[in-house]
CSV table of C-alpha atoms and ligand atoms in Angstrom, one decimal:
chain,number,residue,atom,x,y,z
A,1,MET,CA,0.0,0.0,0.0
A,2,ASN,CA,1.3,3.5,-0.9
A,3,PRO,CA,2.1,5.6,2.1
A,4,ALA,CA,-0.5,8.4,2.6
A,5,LEU,CA,2.1,10.3,4.5
A,6,GLN,CA,5.9,10.0,4.6
A,7,ILE,CA,8.3,12.0,6.7
A,8,ASP,CA,12.1,11.6,6.1
A,9,GLY,CA,14.7,13.3,8.3
A,10,LEU,CA,12.4,16.1,9.4
A,11,THR,CA,14.1,18.7,11.7
A,12,VAL,CA,12.2,21.9,12.6
A,13,ARG,CA,13.8,24.8,14.3
A,14,TYR,CA,11.9,27.9,15.5
A,15,ARG,CA,13.8,31.1,15.7
A,16,THR,CA,12.9,33.6,18.3
A,17,ARG,CA,14.7,36.8,19.2
A,18,GLN,CA,16.1,35.2,22.3
A,19,ALA,CA,17.0,31.7,21.0
A,20,GLU,CA,16.6,28.9,18.6
A,21,VAL,CA,14.3,26.0,19.6
A,22,THR,CA,14.7,22.6,17.9
A,23,ALA,CA,11.1,21.3,18.1
A,24,LEU,CA,11.7,18.2,16.0
A,25,ARG,CA,14.9,16.3,15.4
A,26,ASP,CA,15.5,14.0,12.4
A,27,VAL,CA,12.0,12.4,12.4
A,28,HIS,CA,11.3,9.4,10.1
A,29,LEU,CA,7.7,8.3,9.9
A,30,GLY,CA,5.3,6.7,7.4
A,31,VAL,CA,1.6,6.1,7.6
A,32,ALA,CA,-0.3,4.0,5.1
A,33,ALA,CA,-3.6,5.0,3.5
A,34,GLY,CA,-6.5,4.3,5.9
A,35,GLU,CA,-4.4,4.0,9.0
A,36,VAL,CA,-5.0,5.9,12.3
A,37,LEU,CA,-1.8,7.3,13.7
A,38,ALA,CA,-1.9,8.6,17.3
A,39,VAL,CA,0.9,11.0,18.2
A,40,VAL,CA,1.5,11.0,21.9
A,41,GLY,CA,4.1,12.6,24.2
A,42,GLU,CA,4.3,15.2,27.0
A,43,SER,CA,3.7,18.9,26.6
A,44,GLY,CA,6.4,20.5,24.4
A,45,SER,CA,7.5,17.2,22.8
A,46,GLY,CA,6.8,18.5,19.3
A,47,LYS,CA,3.3,17.0,18.5
A,48,SER,CA,1.7,20.3,17.3
A,49,THR,CA,4.9,21.1,15.3
A,50,LEU,CA,4.5,17.7,13.6
A,51,LEU,CA,0.9,18.6,12.6
A,52,ALA,CA,1.9,22.1,11.5
A,53,SER,CA,4.6,20.4,9.2
A,54,LEU,CA,2.0,18.0,7.8
A,55,LEU,CA,-0.4,20.8,7.1
A,56,GLY,CA,1.9,23.4,5.7
A,57,LEU,CA,1.2,25.7,8.7
A,58,LEU,CA,4.7,26.3,10.1
A,59,PRO,CA,5.3,30.0,10.7
A,60,THR,CA,7.3,31.9,8.1
A,61,GLY,CA,11.0,31.8,8.9
A,62,THR,CA,11.0,28.4,10.6
A,63,GLY,CA,14.1,26.4,9.8
A,64,VAL,CA,13.1,23.0,8.1
A,65,GLU,CA,15.3,20.2,7.0
A,66,GLY,CA,14.1,16.9,5.5
A,67,THR,CA,11.1,16.0,3.4
A,68,VAL,CA,7.4,15.6,4.1
A,69,THR,CA,5.0,14.1,1.5
A,70,VAL,CA,1.3,13.9,2.1
A,71,GLN,CA,-0.5,12.2,-0.8
A,72,ASP,CA,2.0,13.5,-3.4
A,73,PHE,CA,2.0,17.0,-2.0
A,74,ASP,CA,4.9,18.6,-0.2
A,75,PRO,CA,3.3,20.9,2.5
A,76,VAL,CA,6.7,22.1,3.8
A,77,ALA,CA,8.0,23.4,0.4
A,78,ALA,CA,4.7,24.8,-0.8
A,79,THR,CA,3.8,28.5,-0.7
A,80,ALA,CA,1.2,29.6,1.9
A,81,LYS,CA,-1.4,30.0,-0.9
A,82,GLU,CA,-0.7,26.5,-2.4
A,83,ALA,CA,-0.9,24.9,1.0
A,84,ALA,CA,-4.2,26.7,1.8
A,85,ARG,CA,-5.8,25.5,-1.4
A,86,TRP,CA,-4.5,21.9,-0.8
A,87,ARG,CA,-5.8,21.9,2.7
A,88,PHE,CA,-9.2,23.1,1.6
A,89,GLN,CA,-9.5,20.3,-1.0
A,90,GLN,CA,-7.7,17.4,0.8
A,91,VAL,CA,-7.7,17.8,4.6
A,92,GLY,CA,-10.3,17.7,7.3
A,93,TYR,CA,-8.6,19.5,10.3
A,94,VAL,CA,-9.7,19.8,13.9
A,95,PRO,CA,-7.4,22.4,15.4
A,96,GLN,CA,-6.6,22.6,19.1
A,97,LEU,CA,-8.2,26.1,19.6
A,98,THR,CA,-11.5,25.4,17.7
A,99,GLN,CA,-13.4,28.6,18.5
A,100,ARG,CA,-10.6,30.7,16.9
A,101,SER,CA,-10.7,28.6,13.7
A,102,LEU,CA,-14.3,29.5,12.9
A,103,VAL,CA,-15.1,32.7,10.9
A,104,PRO,CA,-16.7,35.2,13.2
A,105,VAL,CA,-19.1,36.7,10.6
A,106,LEU,CA,-20.4,33.4,9.3
A,107,THR,CA,-23.1,31.3,10.9
A,108,VAL,CA,-22.5,27.6,11.5
A,109,ALA,CA,-24.7,26.8,8.6
A,110,GLU,CA,-22.6,29.0,6.3
A,111,HIS,CA,-19.5,27.1,7.4
A,112,PHE,CA,-21.1,23.8,6.4
A,113,ARG,CA,-22.4,25.3,3.1
A,114,GLN,CA,-18.8,26.1,2.0
A,115,PHE,CA,-17.9,22.4,2.2
A,116,GLY,CA,-21.2,20.9,1.1
A,117,SER,CA,-21.9,19.7,-2.4
A,118,GLY,CA,-25.5,19.2,-3.7
A,119,GLY,CA,-28.7,20.0,-1.9
A,120,ASP,CA,-28.5,17.7,1.2
A,121,TRP,CA,-25.7,19.5,3.0
A,122,ARG,CA,-28.1,20.7,5.7
A,123,SER,CA,-29.5,17.3,6.6
A,124,GLN,CA,-26.0,15.9,6.6
A,125,ALA,CA,-24.9,18.7,8.9
A,126,VAL,CA,-27.8,18.1,11.2
A,127,ARG,CA,-27.0,14.3,11.3
A,128,SER,CA,-23.3,15.0,12.2
A,129,LEU,CA,-24.2,17.5,14.9
A,130,THR,CA,-26.8,15.1,16.3
A,131,ASP,CA,-24.3,12.2,16.3
A,132,LEU,CA,-22.0,14.4,18.4
A,133,GLY,CA,-24.7,14.8,21.0
A,134,LEU,CA,-25.9,18.4,20.2
A,135,ARG,CA,-29.6,18.4,21.1
A,136,ALA,CA,-30.8,21.3,18.9
A,137,PRO,CA,-28.8,21.1,15.8
A,138,GLU,CA,-31.0,23.5,13.8
A,139,THR,CA,-30.5,26.1,16.4
A,140,VAL,CA,-26.7,25.5,16.4
A,141,LEU,CA,-26.7,26.0,12.6
A,142,ARG,CA,-28.3,29.5,13.0
A,143,ARG,CA,-25.7,30.6,15.5
A,144,HIS,CA,-22.5,32.6,15.0
A,145,PRO,CA,-19.2,31.3,16.6
A,146,HIS,CA,-19.4,33.8,19.5
A,147,GLU,CA,-22.8,32.3,20.4
A,148,LEU,CA,-21.3,28.8,20.9
A,149,SER,CA,-19.9,27.4,24.1
A,150,GLY,CA,-16.3,26.0,23.9
A,151,GLY,CA,-17.6,22.4,23.7
A,152,MET,CA,-20.2,23.3,21.0
A,153,ALA,CA,-17.5,25.0,18.9
A,154,GLN,CA,-15.3,21.9,19.3
A,155,ARG,CA,-18.1,19.6,18.0
A,156,VAL,CA,-19.0,22.0,15.2
A,157,CYS,CA,-15.3,21.8,14.1
A,158,ILE,CA,-15.2,18.0,14.3
A,159,ALA,CA,-18.4,17.8,12.3
A,160,LEU,CA,-17.0,20.2,9.7
A,161,ALA,CA,-13.7,18.3,9.5
A,162,THR,CA,-15.5,15.0,8.8
A,163,PHE,CA,-18.3,16.5,6.6
A,164,ALA,CA,-16.7,16.5,3.2
A,165,GLY,CA,-14.9,13.1,3.4
A,166,LYS,CA,-11.4,14.4,2.7
A,167,PRO,CA,-8.7,11.8,2.2
A,168,LEU,CA,-6.7,13.1,5.3
A,169,LEU,CA,-8.2,13.9,8.7
A,170,VAL,CA,-6.0,15.6,11.2
A,171,ALA,CA,-7.1,16.2,14.8
A,172,ASP,CA,-5.2,18.1,17.5
A,173,GLU,CA,-6.5,17.0,20.9
A,174,PRO,CA,-10.1,16.7,19.6
A,175,THR,CA,-11.6,15.6,22.9
A,176,SER,CA,-9.8,17.8,25.4
A,177,GLY,CA,-12.3,19.3,27.8
A,178,LEU,CA,-15.2,17.2,26.6
A,179,ASP,CA,-17.1,14.9,29.0
A,180,PRO,CA,-16.6,11.2,28.7
A,181,LEU,CA,-19.7,10.4,26.8
A,182,VAL,CA,-19.0,13.1,24.2
A,183,THR,CA,-15.4,11.8,24.0
A,184,VAL,CA,-16.7,8.4,23.0
A,185,ARG,CA,-19.0,10.0,20.4
A,186,VAL,CA,-16.2,12.1,18.9
A,187,ALA,CA,-14.0,9.0,18.7
A,188,ASP,CA,-16.8,7.0,17.0
A,189,LEU,CA,-17.6,9.8,14.6
A,190,LEU,CA,-13.9,10.2,13.5
A,191,LEU,CA,-13.6,6.5,13.1
A,192,GLU,CA,-16.9,6.2,11.2
A,193,SER,CA,-15.9,9.0,8.9
A,194,ARG,CA,-12.5,7.3,8.3
A,195,ARG,CA,-14.3,4.0,7.5
A,196,ARG,CA,-16.7,5.6,5.1
A,197,THR,CA,-14.2,7.5,3.1
A,198,GLY,CA,-11.0,5.4,3.6
A,199,SER,CA,-9.2,8.4,4.8
A,200,SER,CA,-6.1,8.4,7.0
A,201,LEU,CA,-6.4,9.9,10.4
A,202,VAL,CA,-3.6,11.6,12.4
A,203,LEU,CA,-4.6,12.3,16.0
A,204,VAL,CA,-2.6,14.2,18.6
A,205,THR,CA,-3.7,13.2,22.1
A,206,HIS,CA,-2.5,13.1,25.7
A,207,ASN,CA,-5.1,10.4,26.3
A,208,LEU,CA,-3.5,7.0,26.0
A,209,ARG,CA,-6.9,5.3,26.4
A,210,LEU,CA,-8.2,7.3,23.4
A,211,ALA,CA,-5.1,6.3,21.5
A,212,ARG,CA,-5.7,2.7,22.3
A,213,ARG,CA,-9.4,2.9,21.3
A,214,MET,CA,-8.8,4.7,18.0
A,215,SER,CA,-5.4,4.1,16.5
A,216,THR,CA,-3.7,1.4,14.4
A,217,ARG,CA,-0.2,3.0,15.0
A,218,ILE,CA,1.3,5.1,17.7
A,219,ALA,CA,4.2,7.5,17.5
A,220,VAL,CA,5.7,8.5,20.9
A,221,PHE,CA,7.6,11.8,21.0
A,222,ARG,CA,9.9,13.2,23.7
A,223,SER,CA,11.7,16.5,23.4
A,224,GLY,CA,11.3,16.5,19.6
A,225,VAL,CA,12.6,13.0,19.1
A,226,LEU,CA,10.5,10.1,17.9
A,227,VAL,CA,11.4,7.6,20.6
A,228,GLU,CA,9.1,4.8,19.5
A,229,HIS,CA,6.8,4.1,16.6
A,230,GLY,CA,4.8,0.9,15.7
A,231,PRO,CA,1.5,-0.9,15.7
A,232,ALA,CA,-0.7,0.4,18.5
A,233,ALA,CA,-1.1,-3.0,20.2
A,234,ALA,CA,2.7,-3.6,20.2
A,235,VAL,CA,3.6,-0.1,21.5
A,236,LEU,CA,1.0,-0.3,24.3
A,237,GLU,CA,1.3,-3.9,25.3
A,238,ASP,CA,5.1,-4.3,24.9
A,239,PRO,CA,6.7,-0.9,24.8
A,240,LEU,CA,10.4,-0.9,24.0
A,241,HIS,CA,11.4,2.6,25.2
A,242,PRO,CA,11.5,3.5,28.9
A,243,TYR,CA,9.7,6.8,28.2
A,244,THR,CA,6.8,4.9,26.6
A,245,ARG,CA,6.7,2.6,29.6
A,246,SER,CA,6.6,5.6,32.0
A,247,LEU,CA,3.7,7.1,30.0
A,248,ILE,CA,1.8,3.9,30.2
A,249,ALA,CA,2.6,3.4,33.9
A,250,ALA,CA,1.2,6.9,34.6
A,251,VAL,CA,-2.3,5.9,33.3
A,252,PRO,CA,-4.1,4.7,36.4
A,253,GLU,CA,-6.5,1.7,36.5
A,254,PRO,CA,-10.2,2.6,36.1
A,255,GLY,CA,-11.7,3.6,39.4
A,256,ARG,CA,-8.3,4.2,41.0
A,257,ARG,CA,-7.8,7.3,43.0
A,258,LEU,CA,-4.8,9.4,41.9
A,259,VAL,CA,-3.1,12.2,43.7
A,260,LEU,CA,-1.1,14.3,41.3
A,261,PRO,CA,2.5,14.2,42.3
A,262,GLU,CA,4.2,17.1,40.3
A,263,ALA,CA,5.6,19.8,42.5
A,264,GLY,CA,4.6,23.2,41.4
A,265,SER,CA,1.5,22.0,39.5
A,266,ASP,CA,-1.7,23.9,40.3
A,267,LEU,CA,-3.3,20.5,40.8
A,268,THR,CA,-0.7,19.3,43.3
A,269,GLY,CA,-2.6,17.5,46.1
A,270,THR,CA,-5.8,17.2,44.1
A,271,ALA,CA,-7.3,13.8,44.2
A,272,LEU,CA,-8.7,12.6,40.8
A,273,VAL,CA,-11.0,9.7,40.3
A,274,GLU,CA,-11.6,8.0,37.0
A,275,LYS,CA,-15.3,8.2,36.4
A,276,GLU,CA,-15.2,6.8,32.9
A,277,PRO,CA,-12.2,5.2,31.0
A,278,GLY,CA,-9.7,7.9,30.4
A,279,HIS,CA,-11.7,10.7,32.1
A,280,TYR,CA,-10.7,12.1,35.5
A,281,VAL,CA,-12.5,14.4,37.8
A,282,ALA,CA,-11.2,16.3,40.8
A,283,GLU,CA,-12.8,14.6,43.7
A,284,GLU,CA,-11.5,16.6,46.6
A,285,THR,CA,-8.5,18.6,47.6
A,286,VAL,CA,-6.4,16.6,50.0
A,287,GLY,CA,-3.6,19.0,50.7
A,288,ALA,CA,-0.1,19.1,49.1
A,289,GLY,CA,2.5,16.6,50.2
A,290,ARG,CA,0.2,13.5,50.6
B,301,ATP,N1,6.0,29.4,17.1
B,301,ATP,C1,6.9,29.0,18.0
B,301,ATP,N2,8.0,29.7,18.2
B,301,ATP,C2,9.0,29.3,19.1
B,301,ATP,N3,9.0,28.1,19.7
B,301,ATP,C3,7.9,27.3,19.5
B,301,ATP,C4,6.8,27.7,18.7
B,301,ATP,N4,5.9,26.7,18.6
B,301,ATP,C5,6.4,25.8,19.5
B,301,ATP,N5,7.6,26.1,20.0
B,301,ATP,C6,8.4,25.3,20.9
B,301,ATP,O1,8.7,24.1,20.3
B,301,ATP,C7,8.6,23.0,21.2
B,301,ATP,C8,7.6,22.0,20.7
B,301,ATP,O2,6.3,22.6,20.9
B,301,ATP,P1,4.9,21.9,20.4
B,301,ATP,O3,3.9,22.9,20.5
B,301,ATP,O4,5.1,21.3,19.0
B,301,ATP,O5,4.8,20.7,21.5
B,301,ATP,P2,3.5,19.9,21.8
B,301,ATP,O6,4.0,18.5,22.1
B,301,ATP,O7,2.4,20.1,20.8
B,301,ATP,O8,3.0,20.6,23.2
B,301,ATP,P3,1.5,20.7,23.8
B,301,ATP,O9,1.1,19.3,24.1
B,301,ATP,O10,1.7,21.5,25.0
B,301,ATP,O11,0.6,21.4,22.8
B,301,ATP,C9,8.4,23.6,22.6
B,301,ATP,O12,9.6,23.8,23.2
B,301,ATP,C10,7.7,24.9,22.2
B,301,ATP,O13,7.9,25.9,23.2
Protein backbone atom coordinates (compact mmCIF):
# COMPACT_ATOMS: atom_id res chain seq x y z
CA MET A 1 0.00 0.00 0.00
CA ASN A 2 1.33 3.47 -0.86
CA PRO A 3 2.12 5.62 2.14
CA ALA A 4 -0.47 8.36 2.61
CA LEU A 5 2.10 10.26 4.51
CA GLN A 6 5.88 10.01 4.57
CA ILE A 7 8.32 12.00 6.67
CA ASP A 8 12.08 11.63 6.15
CA GLY A 9 14.73 13.29 8.27
CA LEU A 10 12.45 16.11 9.42
CA THR A 11 14.12 18.67 11.69
CA VAL A 12 12.22 21.85 12.62
CA ARG A 13 13.80 24.84 14.34
CA TYR A 14 11.85 27.87 15.54
CA ARG A 15 13.83 31.08 15.68
CA THR A 16 12.87 33.63 18.26
CA ARG A 17 14.69 36.83 19.21
CA GLN A 18 16.11 35.16 22.28
CA ALA A 19 16.97 31.68 21.04
CA GLU A 20 16.56 28.89 18.55
CA VAL A 21 14.30 25.99 19.61
CA THR A 22 14.67 22.62 17.92
CA ALA A 23 11.10 21.32 18.08
CA LEU A 24 11.66 18.16 15.98
CA ARG A 25 14.91 16.26 15.36
CA ASP A 26 15.49 13.95 12.42
CA VAL A 27 12.01 12.38 12.40
CA HIS A 28 11.32 9.44 10.07
CA LEU A 29 7.70 8.27 9.95
CA GLY A 30 5.34 6.66 7.42
CA VAL A 31 1.57 6.13 7.56
CA ALA A 32 -0.31 3.95 5.07
CA ALA A 33 -3.63 5.01 3.55
CA GLY A 34 -6.55 4.29 5.87
CA GLU A 35 -4.42 4.05 9.01
CA VAL A 36 -5.04 5.93 12.26
CA LEU A 37 -1.83 7.33 13.74
CA ALA A 38 -1.91 8.55 17.34
CA VAL A 39 0.87 11.00 18.19
CA VAL A 40 1.54 11.01 21.93
CA GLY A 41 4.08 12.64 24.24
CA GLU A 42 4.34 15.16 27.02
CA SER A 43 3.71 18.86 26.58
CA GLY A 44 6.38 20.52 24.43
CA SER A 45 7.48 17.23 22.83
CA GLY A 46 6.78 18.50 19.30
CA LYS A 47 3.34 17.03 18.53
CA SER A 48 1.74 20.26 17.29
CA THR A 49 4.90 21.06 15.32
CA LEU A 50 4.55 17.71 13.58
CA LEU A 51 0.95 18.56 12.64
CA ALA A 52 1.94 22.05 11.49
CA SER A 53 4.58 20.44 9.24
CA LEU A 54 2.02 18.02 7.78
CA LEU A 55 -0.45 20.84 7.13
CA GLY A 56 1.95 23.45 5.72
CA LEU A 57 1.22 25.68 8.71
CA LEU A 58 4.72 26.31 10.10
CA PRO A 59 5.34 30.02 10.74
CA THR A 60 7.33 31.88 8.10
CA GLY A 61 11.05 31.84 8.91
CA THR A 62 10.98 28.43 10.63
CA GLY A 63 14.06 26.35 9.77
CA VAL A 64 13.14 23.04 8.14
CA GLU A 65 15.34 20.16 6.98
CA GLY A 66 14.14 16.87 5.50
CA THR A 67 11.08 16.04 3.44
CA VAL A 68 7.37 15.64 4.06
CA THR A 69 5.03 14.08 1.49
CA VAL A 70 1.29 13.89 2.06
CA GLN A 71 -0.53 12.21 -0.82
CA ASP A 72 2.02 13.47 -3.37
CA PHE A 73 1.95 17.01 -1.97
CA ASP A 74 4.88 18.65 -0.18
CA PRO A 75 3.31 20.94 2.45
CA VAL A 76 6.66 22.15 3.77
CA ALA A 77 8.00 23.38 0.41
CA ALA A 78 4.65 24.78 -0.81
CA THR A 79 3.78 28.47 -0.66
CA ALA A 80 1.18 29.55 1.90
CA LYS A 81 -1.38 29.96 -0.90
CA GLU A 82 -0.70 26.51 -2.41
CA ALA A 83 -0.88 24.92 1.05
CA ALA A 84 -4.18 26.68 1.84
CA ARG A 85 -5.75 25.47 -1.42
CA TRP A 86 -4.50 21.91 -0.84
CA ARG A 87 -5.83 21.87 2.75
CA PHE A 88 -9.24 23.08 1.60
CA GLN A 89 -9.47 20.28 -0.97
CA GLN A 90 -7.74 17.41 0.78
CA VAL A 91 -7.67 17.81 4.56
CA GLY A 92 -10.25 17.74 7.33
CA TYR A 93 -8.62 19.51 10.25
CA VAL A 94 -9.71 19.79 13.88
CA PRO A 95 -7.38 22.39 15.44
CA GLN A 96 -6.62 22.64 19.14
CA LEU A 97 -8.23 26.08 19.57
CA THR A 98 -11.45 25.37 17.73
CA GLN A 99 -13.36 28.56 18.51
CA ARG A 100 -10.64 30.68 16.90
CA SER A 101 -10.72 28.65 13.71
CA LEU A 102 -14.35 29.50 12.90
CA VAL A 103 -15.05 32.66 10.89
CA PRO A 104 -16.74 35.19 13.24
CA VAL A 105 -19.07 36.71 10.59
CA LEU A 106 -20.41 33.39 9.28
CA THR A 107 -23.14 31.29 10.87
CA VAL A 108 -22.47 27.62 11.51
CA ALA A 109 -24.74 26.79 8.56
CA GLU A 110 -22.65 29.01 6.28
CA HIS A 111 -19.52 27.14 7.39
CA PHE A 112 -21.13 23.85 6.37
CA ARG A 113 -22.43 25.27 3.08
CA GLN A 114 -18.84 26.08 2.01
CA PHE A 115 -17.90 22.40 2.15
CA GLY A 116 -21.21 20.86 1.11
CA SER A 117 -21.94 19.74 -2.41
CA GLY A 118 -25.47 19.15 -3.68
CA GLY A 119 -28.68 19.96 -1.88
CA ASP A 120 -28.50 17.74 1.17
CA TRP A 121 -25.67 19.50 3.04
CA ARG A 122 -28.12 20.72 5.69
CA SER A 123 -29.51 17.28 6.57
CA GLN A 124 -25.97 15.87 6.59
CA ALA A 125 -24.85 18.68 8.91
CA VAL A 126 -27.83 18.06 11.21
CA ARG A 127 -26.99 14.34 11.32
CA SER A 128 -23.32 14.97 12.19
CA LEU A 129 -24.19 17.48 14.93
CA THR A 130 -26.82 15.09 16.35
CA ASP A 131 -24.31 12.20 16.28
CA LEU A 132 -22.00 14.39 18.36
CA GLY A 133 -24.68 14.84 21.01
CA LEU A 134 -25.89 18.38 20.18
CA ARG A 135 -29.59 18.39 21.08
CA ALA A 136 -30.85 21.28 18.94
CA PRO A 137 -28.77 21.08 15.76
CA GLU A 138 -31.03 23.46 13.77
CA THR A 139 -30.50 26.14 16.42
CA VAL A 140 -26.75 25.51 16.38
CA LEU A 141 -26.73 25.97 12.57
CA ARG A 142 -28.27 29.45 12.97
CA ARG A 143 -25.65 30.63 15.47
CA HIS A 144 -22.47 32.62 14.96
CA PRO A 145 -19.23 31.32 16.56
CA HIS A 146 -19.42 33.77 19.51
CA GLU A 147 -22.82 32.27 20.42
CA LEU A 148 -21.34 28.78 20.88
CA SER A 149 -19.87 27.38 24.09
CA GLY A 150 -16.33 25.96 23.86
CA GLY A 151 -17.62 22.37 23.73
CA MET A 152 -20.17 23.25 21.03
CA ALA A 153 -17.53 24.98 18.88
CA GLN A 154 -15.31 21.93 19.25
CA ARG A 155 -18.07 19.62 18.05
CA VAL A 156 -18.96 21.96 15.16
CA CYS A 157 -15.29 21.84 14.06
CA ILE A 158 -15.25 18.04 14.30
CA ALA A 159 -18.45 17.81 12.25
CA LEU A 160 -16.98 20.22 9.66
CA ALA A 161 -13.71 18.29 9.46
CA THR A 162 -15.47 15.00 8.76
CA PHE A 163 -18.26 16.51 6.62
CA ALA A 164 -16.69 16.51 3.19
CA GLY A 165 -14.94 13.12 3.44
CA LYS A 166 -11.45 14.42 2.71
CA PRO A 167 -8.66 11.85 2.24
CA LEU A 168 -6.72 13.06 5.29
CA LEU A 169 -8.17 13.86 8.72
CA VAL A 170 -5.96 15.63 11.24
CA ALA A 171 -7.12 16.24 14.81
CA ASP A 172 -5.16 18.06 17.52
CA GLU A 173 -6.49 16.99 20.94
CA PRO A 174 -10.06 16.68 19.60
CA THR A 175 -11.56 15.58 22.92
CA SER A 176 -9.78 17.82 25.42
CA GLY A 177 -12.27 19.33 27.83
CA LEU A 178 -15.18 17.21 26.61
CA ASP A 179 -17.09 14.94 28.98
CA PRO A 180 -16.57 11.16 28.72
CA LEU A 181 -19.73 10.38 26.77
CA VAL A 182 -19.01 13.08 24.20
CA THR A 183 -15.40 11.84 24.01
CA VAL A 184 -16.69 8.43 22.98
CA ARG A 185 -19.03 10.03 20.40
CA VAL A 186 -16.18 12.08 18.93
CA ALA A 187 -13.99 8.99 18.69
CA ASP A 188 -16.80 7.04 17.01
CA LEU A 189 -17.60 9.84 14.55
CA LEU A 190 -13.95 10.22 13.52
CA LEU A 191 -13.59 6.45 13.08
CA GLU A 192 -16.89 6.18 11.20
CA SER A 193 -15.86 9.00 8.88
CA ARG A 194 -12.52 7.27 8.27
CA ARG A 195 -14.28 3.97 7.51
CA ARG A 196 -16.74 5.63 5.14
CA THR A 197 -14.17 7.52 3.10
CA GLY A 198 -11.05 5.36 3.55
CA SER A 199 -9.21 8.45 4.78
CA SER A 200 -6.13 8.37 6.98
CA LEU A 201 -6.36 9.95 10.42
CA VAL A 202 -3.58 11.61 12.39
CA LEU A 203 -4.58 12.28 15.97
CA VAL A 204 -2.60 14.16 18.62
CA THR A 205 -3.65 13.19 22.11
CA HIS A 206 -2.49 13.10 25.70
CA ASN A 207 -5.08 10.42 26.35
CA LEU A 208 -3.51 6.97 25.96
CA ARG A 209 -6.89 5.29 26.40
CA LEU A 210 -8.20 7.27 23.44
CA ALA A 211 -5.08 6.30 21.48
CA ARG A 212 -5.72 2.67 22.33
CA ARG A 213 -9.40 2.93 21.33
CA MET A 214 -8.78 4.68 18.04
CA SER A 215 -5.37 4.10 16.52
CA THR A 216 -3.71 1.44 14.42
CA ARG A 217 -0.24 2.97 14.97
CA ILE A 218 1.29 5.05 17.72
CA ALA A 219 4.21 7.47 17.54
CA VAL A 220 5.73 8.52 20.87
CA PHE A 221 7.61 11.83 20.99
CA ARG A 222 9.89 13.21 23.65
CA SER A 223 11.75 16.53 23.36
CA GLY A 224 11.32 16.55 19.58
CA VAL A 225 12.63 13.00 19.13
CA LEU A 226 10.48 10.11 17.89
CA VAL A 227 11.43 7.58 20.58
CA GLU A 228 9.06 4.79 19.54
CA HIS A 229 6.75 4.05 16.63
CA GLY A 230 4.80 0.94 15.70
CA PRO A 231 1.47 -0.89 15.67
CA ALA A 232 -0.72 0.41 18.51
CA ALA A 233 -1.10 -2.96 20.24
CA ALA A 234 2.67 -3.61 20.18
CA VAL A 235 3.59 -0.14 21.49
CA LEU A 236 0.99 -0.25 24.29
CA GLU A 237 1.32 -3.92 25.30
CA ASP A 238 5.06 -4.30 24.87
CA PRO A 239 6.72 -0.87 24.83
CA LEU A 240 10.42 -0.87 24.01
CA HIS A 241 11.39 2.59 25.21
CA PRO A 242 11.54 3.46 28.92
CA TYR A 243 9.74 6.75 28.22
CA THR A 244 6.79 4.91 26.64
CA ARG A 245 6.75 2.58 29.65
CA SER A 246 6.61 5.57 31.99
CA LEU A 247 3.73 7.15 30.01
CA ILE A 248 1.77 3.89 30.20
CA ALA A 249 2.56 3.44 33.90
CA ALA A 250 1.19 6.93 34.56
CA VAL A 251 -2.28 5.87 33.35
CA PRO A 252 -4.15 4.66 36.44
CA GLU A 253 -6.49 1.69 36.45
CA PRO A 254 -10.20 2.62 36.10
CA GLY A 255 -11.72 3.63 39.40
CA ARG A 256 -8.35 4.18 41.03
CA ARG A 257 -7.77 7.32 43.03
CA LEU A 258 -4.79 9.36 41.90
CA VAL A 259 -3.06 12.18 43.71
CA LEU A 260 -1.09 14.27 41.25
CA PRO A 261 2.54 14.24 42.31
CA GLU A 262 4.21 17.06 40.34
CA ALA A 263 5.60 19.78 42.55
CA GLY A 264 4.59 23.23 41.38
CA SER A 265 1.50 22.03 39.54
CA ASP A 266 -1.71 23.92 40.26
CA LEU A 267 -3.31 20.54 40.81
CA THR A 268 -0.74 19.26 43.32
CA GLY A 269 -2.59 17.54 46.09
CA THR A 270 -5.84 17.22 44.13
CA ALA A 271 -7.33 13.75 44.17
CA LEU A 272 -8.66 12.63 40.82
CA VAL A 273 -11.02 9.73 40.32
CA GLU A 274 -11.56 8.04 36.98
CA LYS A 275 -15.31 8.17 36.39
CA GLU A 276 -15.18 6.77 32.86
CA PRO A 277 -12.24 5.20 31.04
CA GLY A 278 -9.69 7.94 30.43
CA HIS A 279 -11.69 10.69 32.15
CA TYR A 280 -10.69 12.07 35.54
CA VAL A 281 -12.55 14.45 37.77
CA ALA A 282 -11.25 16.32 40.77
CA GLU A 283 -12.84 14.61 43.75
CA GLU A 284 -11.50 16.62 46.63
CA THR A 285 -8.50 18.64 47.64
CA VAL A 286 -6.43 16.58 50.00
CA GLY A 287 -3.57 18.98 50.69
CA ALA A 288 -0.12 19.07 49.12
CA GLY A 289 2.45 16.59 50.24
CA ARG A 290 0.20 13.53 50.62
N1 LIG B 1 5.99 29.40 17.13
C1 LIG B 1 6.93 28.97 17.99
N2 LIG B 1 8.04 29.73 18.24
C2 LIG B 1 9.00 29.30 19.09
N3 LIG B 1 8.97 28.11 19.73
C3 LIG B 1 7.90 27.33 19.53
C4 LIG B 1 6.83 27.71 18.66
N4 LIG B 1 5.90 26.72 18.65
C5 LIG B 1 6.37 25.77 19.48
N5 LIG B 1 7.55 26.12 20.01
C6 LIG B 1 8.40 25.31 20.92
O1 LIG B 1 8.67 24.08 20.26
C7 LIG B 1 8.63 23.01 21.19
C8 LIG B 1 7.58 22.00 20.74
O2 LIG B 1 6.30 22.62 20.87
P1 LIG B 1 4.94 21.92 20.37
O3 LIG B 1 3.86 22.94 20.53
O4 LIG B 1 5.15 21.34 19.04
O5 LIG B 1 4.79 20.75 21.45
P2 LIG B 1 3.49 19.89 21.83
O6 LIG B 1 3.98 18.50 22.10
O7 LIG B 1 2.45 20.06 20.81
O8 LIG B 1 3.02 20.58 23.19
P3 LIG B 1 1.51 20.69 23.79
O9 LIG B 1 1.09 19.28 24.11
O10 LIG B 1 1.72 21.51 25.03
O11 LIG B 1 0.65 21.35 22.76
C9 LIG B 1 8.35 23.60 22.56
O12 LIG B 1 9.60 23.81 23.19
C10 LIG B 1 7.69 24.93 22.21
O13 LIG B 1 7.93 25.90 23.22
